[in-house]
Amino acid sequence: MFTYIVEKGANLKIHTPGIKDMSQIKTKTIQKPDCIYMQSDYPSGWHIEVEQRSDKIVIYSNYQLTQNEDGSFNAPTKLSDL
């Protein structure tokens, strides 16, 4: 599992090439006492969990993300190639 931390005040943007219809993604969101927790499963097998806390956002991914110069991330496009 890969872990990424986005500090308070920064925007979280994850580009998901290959996803044309958001209904392809199975997502659940849970409000916990200390954070908002979101879990998403993509048809490609990519799994991501996000904890939005008051001081940061923590991202857990089963595949490595690519971070761009602007701070955004790119999700893997072809998991079979990894």
Short mmCIF file of N, CA, C and O in Angstrom, two decimals:
data_model
loop_
_atom_site.label_atom_id
_atom_site.label_comp_id
_atom_site.label_asym_id
_atom_site.label_seq_id
_atom_site.Cartn_x
_atom_site.Cartn_y
_atom_site.Cartn_z
N MET A 1 0.86 -1.17 0.00
CA MET A 1 0.00 0.00 0.00
C MET A 1 0.91 1.24 0.00
O MET A 1 1.86 1.31 0.76
N PHE A 2 0.59 2.20 -0.84
CA PHE A 2 1.33 3.46 -0.93
C PHE A 2 0.55 4.53 -0.17
O PHE A 2 -0.68 4.57 -0.23
N THR A 3 1.27 5.39 0.54
CA THR A 3 0.65 6.43 1.35
C THR A 3 1.15 7.80 0.90
O THR A 3 2.35 7.98 0.68
N TYR A 4 0.23 8.74 0.76
CA TYR A 4 0.56 10.11 0.35
C TYR A 4 -0.11 11.06 1.33
O TYR A 4 -1.24 10.80 1.77
N ILE A 5 0.56 12.16 1.65
CA ILE A 5 0.00 13.15 2.57
C ILE A 5 -0.06 14.49 1.86
O ILE A 5 0.93 14.96 1.30
N VAL A 6 -1.24 15.09 1.89
CA VAL A 6 -1.45 16.42 1.34
C VAL A 6 -1.68 17.35 2.52
O VAL A 6 -2.62 17.15 3.30
N GLU A 7 -0.80 18.31 2.68
CA GLU A 7 -0.85 19.20 3.84
C GLU A 7 -2.05 20.15 3.78
O GLU A 7 -2.58 20.42 2.71
N LYS A 8 -2.42 20.65 4.93
CA LYS A 8 -3.55 21.57 5.07
C LYS A 8 -3.36 22.77 4.13
O LYS A 8 -2.26 23.29 4.00
N GLY A 9 -4.42 23.14 3.47
CA GLY A 9 -4.39 24.29 2.58
C GLY A 9 -4.11 23.95 1.12
O GLY A 9 -4.35 24.75 0.24
N ALA A 10 -3.59 22.76 0.87
CA ALA A 10 -3.32 22.35 -0.51
C ALA A 10 -4.55 21.68 -1.10
O ALA A 10 -5.34 21.07 -0.38
N ASN A 11 -4.72 21.81 -2.40
CA ASN A 11 -5.83 21.17 -3.09
C ASN A 11 -5.47 19.73 -3.43
O ASN A 11 -4.35 19.45 -3.83
N LEU A 12 -6.43 18.85 -3.28
CA LEU A 12 -6.23 17.45 -3.68
C LEU A 12 -6.91 17.26 -5.02
O LEU A 12 -8.13 17.45 -5.15
N LYS A 13 -6.13 16.89 -6.03
CA LYS A 13 -6.66 16.61 -7.35
C LYS A 13 -5.99 15.34 -7.85
O LYS A 13 -4.76 15.26 -7.90
N ILE A 14 -6.78 14.32 -8.17
CA ILE A 14 -6.27 13.08 -8.72
C ILE A 14 -6.90 12.88 -10.09
O ILE A 14 -8.12 12.75 -10.20
N HIS A 15 -6.07 12.91 -11.12
CA HIS A 15 -6.54 12.69 -12.49
C HIS A 15 -6.71 11.19 -12.71
O HIS A 15 -5.82 10.41 -12.36
N THR A 16 -7.85 10.82 -13.28
CA THR A 16 -8.14 9.40 -13.50
C THR A 16 -8.41 9.15 -14.99
O THR A 16 -9.56 9.01 -15.40
N PRO A 17 -7.35 9.11 -15.79
CA PRO A 17 -7.55 8.85 -17.22
C PRO A 17 -8.20 7.49 -17.44
O PRO A 17 -7.96 6.55 -16.69
N GLY A 18 -9.03 7.42 -18.45
CA GLY A 18 -9.69 6.16 -18.77
C GLY A 18 -11.07 6.02 -18.13
O GLY A 18 -11.83 5.15 -18.52
N ILE A 19 -11.39 6.87 -17.17
CA ILE A 19 -12.72 6.83 -16.55
C ILE A 19 -13.59 7.90 -17.21
O ILE A 19 -13.34 9.08 -17.08
N LYS A 20 -14.56 7.44 -17.97
CA LYS A 20 -15.44 8.37 -18.67
C LYS A 20 -16.76 8.58 -17.94
O LYS A 20 -17.42 9.58 -18.09
N ASP A 21 -17.13 7.59 -17.14
CA ASP A 21 -18.41 7.62 -16.45
C ASP A 21 -18.17 7.34 -14.97
O ASP A 21 -17.69 6.26 -14.61
N MET A 22 -18.49 8.29 -14.12
CA MET A 22 -18.24 8.14 -12.68
C MET A 22 -19.02 6.97 -12.06
O MET A 22 -18.66 6.49 -11.00
N SER A 23 -20.06 6.48 -12.75
CA SER A 23 -20.81 5.34 -12.22
C SER A 23 -19.98 4.06 -12.28
O SER A 23 -20.35 3.05 -11.69
N GLN A 24 -18.83 4.08 -12.99
CA GLN A 24 -17.93 2.93 -13.04
C GLN A 24 -17.21 2.73 -11.71
O GLN A 24 -16.66 1.67 -11.45
N ILE A 25 -17.20 3.76 -10.87
CA ILE A 25 -16.44 3.75 -9.63
C ILE A 25 -17.37 3.42 -8.47
O ILE A 25 -18.41 4.06 -8.30
N LYS A 26 -16.99 2.44 -7.66
CA LYS A 26 -17.76 2.11 -6.46
C LYS A 26 -17.14 2.86 -5.29
O LYS A 26 -15.98 2.63 -4.94
N THR A 27 -17.92 3.77 -4.72
CA THR A 27 -17.40 4.63 -3.66
C THR A 27 -18.31 4.60 -2.45
O THR A 27 -19.53 4.56 -2.59
N LYS A 28 -17.67 4.61 -1.27
CA LYS A 28 -18.46 4.79 -0.05
C LYS A 28 -17.74 5.84 0.80
O LYS A 28 -16.52 5.93 0.82
N THR A 29 -18.55 6.64 1.47
CA THR A 29 -18.04 7.72 2.32
C THR A 29 -18.61 7.54 3.71
O THR A 29 -19.81 7.28 3.86
N ILE A 30 -17.75 7.68 4.71
CA ILE A 30 -18.17 7.53 6.11
C ILE A 30 -17.67 8.74 6.89
O ILE A 30 -16.50 9.10 6.80
N GLN A 31 -18.56 9.36 7.65
CA GLN A 31 -18.18 10.45 8.55
C GLN A 31 -17.76 9.83 9.87
O GLN A 31 -18.56 9.20 10.56
N LYS A 32 -16.49 9.97 10.21
CA LYS A 32 -15.96 9.47 11.48
C LYS A 32 -15.75 10.66 12.42
O LYS A 32 -15.75 11.81 11.96
N PRO A 33 -15.57 10.42 13.70
CA PRO A 33 -15.38 11.54 14.64
C PRO A 33 -14.18 12.42 14.31
O PRO A 33 -14.20 13.62 14.52
N ASP A 34 -13.11 11.81 13.75
CA ASP A 34 -11.89 12.58 13.51
C ASP A 34 -11.58 12.85 12.05
O ASP A 34 -10.61 13.52 11.72
N CYS A 35 -12.41 12.32 11.12
CA CYS A 35 -12.15 12.54 9.70
C CYS A 35 -13.34 12.12 8.84
O CYS A 35 -14.27 11.48 9.32
N ILE A 36 -13.27 12.51 7.59
CA ILE A 36 -14.19 11.99 6.58
C ILE A 36 -13.39 10.94 5.82
O ILE A 36 -12.29 11.20 5.33
N TYR A 37 -13.93 9.73 5.75
CA TYR A 37 -13.24 8.60 5.14
C TYR A 37 -13.97 8.22 3.85
O TYR A 37 -15.18 8.08 3.83
N MET A 38 -13.19 8.08 2.77
CA MET A 38 -13.77 7.69 1.49
C MET A 38 -12.96 6.52 0.92
O MET A 38 -11.73 6.53 0.97
N GLN A 39 -13.65 5.54 0.43
CA GLN A 39 -13.03 4.38 -0.20
C GLN A 39 -13.61 4.23 -1.60
O GLN A 39 -14.82 4.26 -1.77
N SER A 40 -12.74 4.09 -2.60
CA SER A 40 -13.18 3.94 -3.99
C SER A 40 -12.49 2.77 -4.65
O SER A 40 -11.29 2.56 -4.48
N ASP A 41 -13.27 2.01 -5.41
CA ASP A 41 -12.76 0.89 -6.19
C ASP A 41 -13.07 1.15 -7.66
O ASP A 41 -14.23 1.41 -8.03
N TYR A 42 -12.03 1.10 -8.50
CA TYR A 42 -12.15 1.37 -9.92
C TYR A 42 -12.20 0.07 -10.70
O TYR A 42 -11.66 -0.95 -10.24
N PRO A 43 -12.82 0.07 -11.87
CA PRO A 43 -12.96 -1.18 -12.64
C PRO A 43 -11.61 -1.80 -13.03
O PRO A 43 -11.52 -2.99 -13.27
N SER A 44 -10.56 -1.01 -13.04
CA SER A 44 -9.23 -1.50 -13.41
C SER A 44 -8.56 -2.28 -12.29
O SER A 44 -7.52 -2.90 -12.49
N GLY A 45 -9.13 -2.23 -11.07
CA GLY A 45 -8.52 -2.89 -9.92
C GLY A 45 -7.81 -1.92 -8.99
O GLY A 45 -7.26 -2.31 -7.97
N TRP A 46 -7.81 -0.64 -9.37
CA TRP A 46 -7.19 0.36 -8.50
C TRP A 46 -8.11 0.62 -7.32
O TRP A 46 -9.32 0.80 -7.45
N HIS A 47 -7.53 0.60 -6.12
CA HIS A 47 -8.27 0.83 -4.87
C HIS A 47 -7.61 2.02 -4.17
O HIS A 47 -6.39 2.07 -4.03
N ILE A 48 -8.42 2.96 -3.72
CA ILE A 48 -7.91 4.14 -3.03
C ILE A 48 -8.77 4.43 -1.81
O ILE A 48 -9.99 4.24 -1.83
N GLU A 49 -8.10 4.84 -0.73
CA GLU A 49 -8.78 5.27 0.47
C GLU A 49 -8.26 6.66 0.82
O GLU A 49 -7.06 6.92 0.71
N VAL A 50 -9.16 7.54 1.22
CA VAL A 50 -8.78 8.92 1.54
C VAL A 50 -9.36 9.28 2.91
O VAL A 50 -10.55 9.07 3.15
N GLU A 51 -8.51 9.81 3.77
CA GLU A 51 -8.94 10.32 5.07
C GLU A 51 -8.74 11.83 5.06
O GLU A 51 -7.62 12.31 4.95
N GLN A 52 -9.84 12.56 5.12
CA GLN A 52 -9.76 14.01 5.16
C GLN A 52 -9.84 14.44 6.63
O GLN A 52 -10.86 14.30 7.27
N ARG A 53 -8.71 14.91 7.14
CA ARG A 53 -8.59 15.33 8.54
C ARG A 53 -8.54 16.85 8.60
O ARG A 53 -8.44 17.51 7.58
N SER A 54 -8.60 17.40 9.80
CA SER A 54 -8.59 18.86 9.94
C SER A 54 -7.25 19.47 9.54
O SER A 54 -7.19 20.61 9.10
N ASP A 55 -6.16 18.71 9.65
CA ASP A 55 -4.84 19.26 9.37
C ASP A 55 -4.16 18.70 8.12
O ASP A 55 -3.10 19.17 7.72
N LYS A 56 -4.75 17.69 7.48
CA LYS A 56 -4.14 17.08 6.30
C LYS A 56 -5.11 16.09 5.66
O LYS A 56 -6.13 15.72 6.24
N ILE A 57 -4.73 15.65 4.46
CA ILE A 57 -5.46 14.59 3.77
C ILE A 57 -4.47 13.45 3.58
O ILE A 57 -3.34 13.66 3.11
N VAL A 58 -4.87 12.24 3.97
CA VAL A 58 -4.02 11.07 3.83
C VAL A 58 -4.64 10.17 2.77
O VAL A 58 -5.83 9.85 2.84
N ILE A 59 -3.83 9.77 1.80
CA ILE A 59 -4.28 8.93 0.69
C ILE A 59 -3.56 7.59 0.78
O ILE A 59 -2.34 7.55 0.94
N TYR A 60 -4.32 6.52 0.68
CA TYR A 60 -3.76 5.17 0.62
C TYR A 60 -4.16 4.57 -0.72
O TYR A 60 -5.34 4.61 -1.09
N SER A 61 -3.20 4.05 -1.45
CA SER A 61 -3.46 3.50 -2.78
C SER A 61 -2.76 2.16 -2.93
O SER A 61 -1.63 2.00 -2.46
N ASN A 62 -3.41 1.22 -3.60
CA ASN A 62 -2.77 -0.07 -3.82
C ASN A 62 -1.77 -0.02 -4.97
O ASN A 62 -1.02 -0.97 -5.17
N TYR A 63 -1.75 1.06 -5.72
CA TYR A 63 -0.75 1.28 -6.77
C TYR A 63 -0.14 2.66 -6.61
O TYR A 63 -0.80 3.58 -6.11
N GLN A 64 1.09 2.80 -7.06
CA GLN A 64 1.79 4.07 -6.94
C GLN A 64 1.16 5.13 -7.83
O GLN A 64 0.81 4.87 -8.99
N LEU A 65 1.00 6.33 -7.28
CA LEU A 65 0.51 7.48 -8.03
C LEU A 65 1.70 8.30 -8.51
O LEU A 65 2.76 8.28 -7.90
N THR A 66 1.49 9.05 -9.57
CA THR A 66 2.52 9.96 -10.07
C THR A 66 2.14 11.37 -9.65
O THR A 66 1.02 11.81 -9.92
N GLN A 67 3.05 12.06 -8.97
CA GLN A 67 2.75 13.43 -8.56
C GLN A 67 3.26 14.40 -9.62
O GLN A 67 4.38 14.29 -10.11
N ASN A 68 2.41 15.35 -9.99
CA ASN A 68 2.73 16.37 -10.99
C ASN A 68 3.33 17.60 -10.33
O ASN A 68 3.22 17.78 -9.12
N GLU A 69 3.92 18.46 -11.13
CA GLU A 69 4.55 19.67 -10.62
C GLU A 69 3.56 20.58 -9.88
O GLU A 69 3.94 21.29 -8.97
N ASP A 70 2.30 20.56 -10.30
CA ASP A 70 1.29 21.42 -9.66
C ASP A 70 0.74 20.82 -8.37
O ASP A 70 -0.16 21.38 -7.75
N GLY A 71 1.26 19.66 -7.95
CA GLY A 71 0.80 19.01 -6.72
C GLY A 71 -0.30 17.99 -6.93
O GLY A 71 -0.62 17.24 -6.01
N SER A 72 -0.88 17.96 -8.12
CA SER A 72 -1.91 16.97 -8.41
C SER A 72 -1.26 15.61 -8.62
O SER A 72 -0.03 15.49 -8.73
N PHE A 73 -2.10 14.57 -8.69
CA PHE A 73 -1.62 13.21 -8.89
C PHE A 73 -2.27 12.62 -10.13
O PHE A 73 -3.38 13.00 -10.49
N ASN A 74 -1.60 11.66 -10.75
CA ASN A 74 -2.17 10.86 -11.83
C ASN A 74 -2.34 9.44 -11.32
O ASN A 74 -1.38 8.85 -10.80
N ALA A 75 -3.53 8.91 -11.50
CA ALA A 75 -3.77 7.50 -11.17
C ALA A 75 -3.15 6.65 -12.27
O ALA A 75 -2.97 7.10 -13.40
N PRO A 76 -2.81 5.41 -11.94
CA PRO A 76 -2.28 4.53 -12.98
C PRO A 76 -3.34 4.28 -14.05
O PRO A 76 -4.52 4.20 -13.74
N THR A 77 -2.89 4.18 -15.30
CA THR A 77 -3.86 3.98 -16.39
C THR A 77 -4.05 2.52 -16.74
O THR A 77 -5.16 2.10 -16.99
N LYS A 78 -2.96 1.75 -16.73
CA LYS A 78 -3.06 0.33 -17.06
C LYS A 78 -2.38 -0.45 -15.94
O LYS A 78 -1.16 -0.53 -15.88
N LEU A 79 -3.16 -1.00 -15.04
CA LEU A 79 -2.60 -1.72 -13.91
C LEU A 79 -1.91 -3.00 -14.34
O LEU A 79 -0.98 -3.46 -13.70
N SER A 80 -2.32 -3.58 -15.45
CA SER A 80 -1.70 -4.82 -15.91
C SER A 80 -0.26 -4.60 -16.34
O SER A 80 0.52 -5.53 -16.39
N ASP A 81 0.11 -3.35 -16.65
CA ASP A 81 1.48 -3.03 -17.06
C ASP A 81 2.40 -2.78 -15.88
O ASP A 81 3.60 -2.63 -16.06
N LEU A 82 1.85 -2.71 -14.67
CA LEU A 82 2.68 -2.36 -13.50
C LEU A 82 3.35 -3.58 -12.91
O LEU A 82 2.95 -4.66 -13.02
#
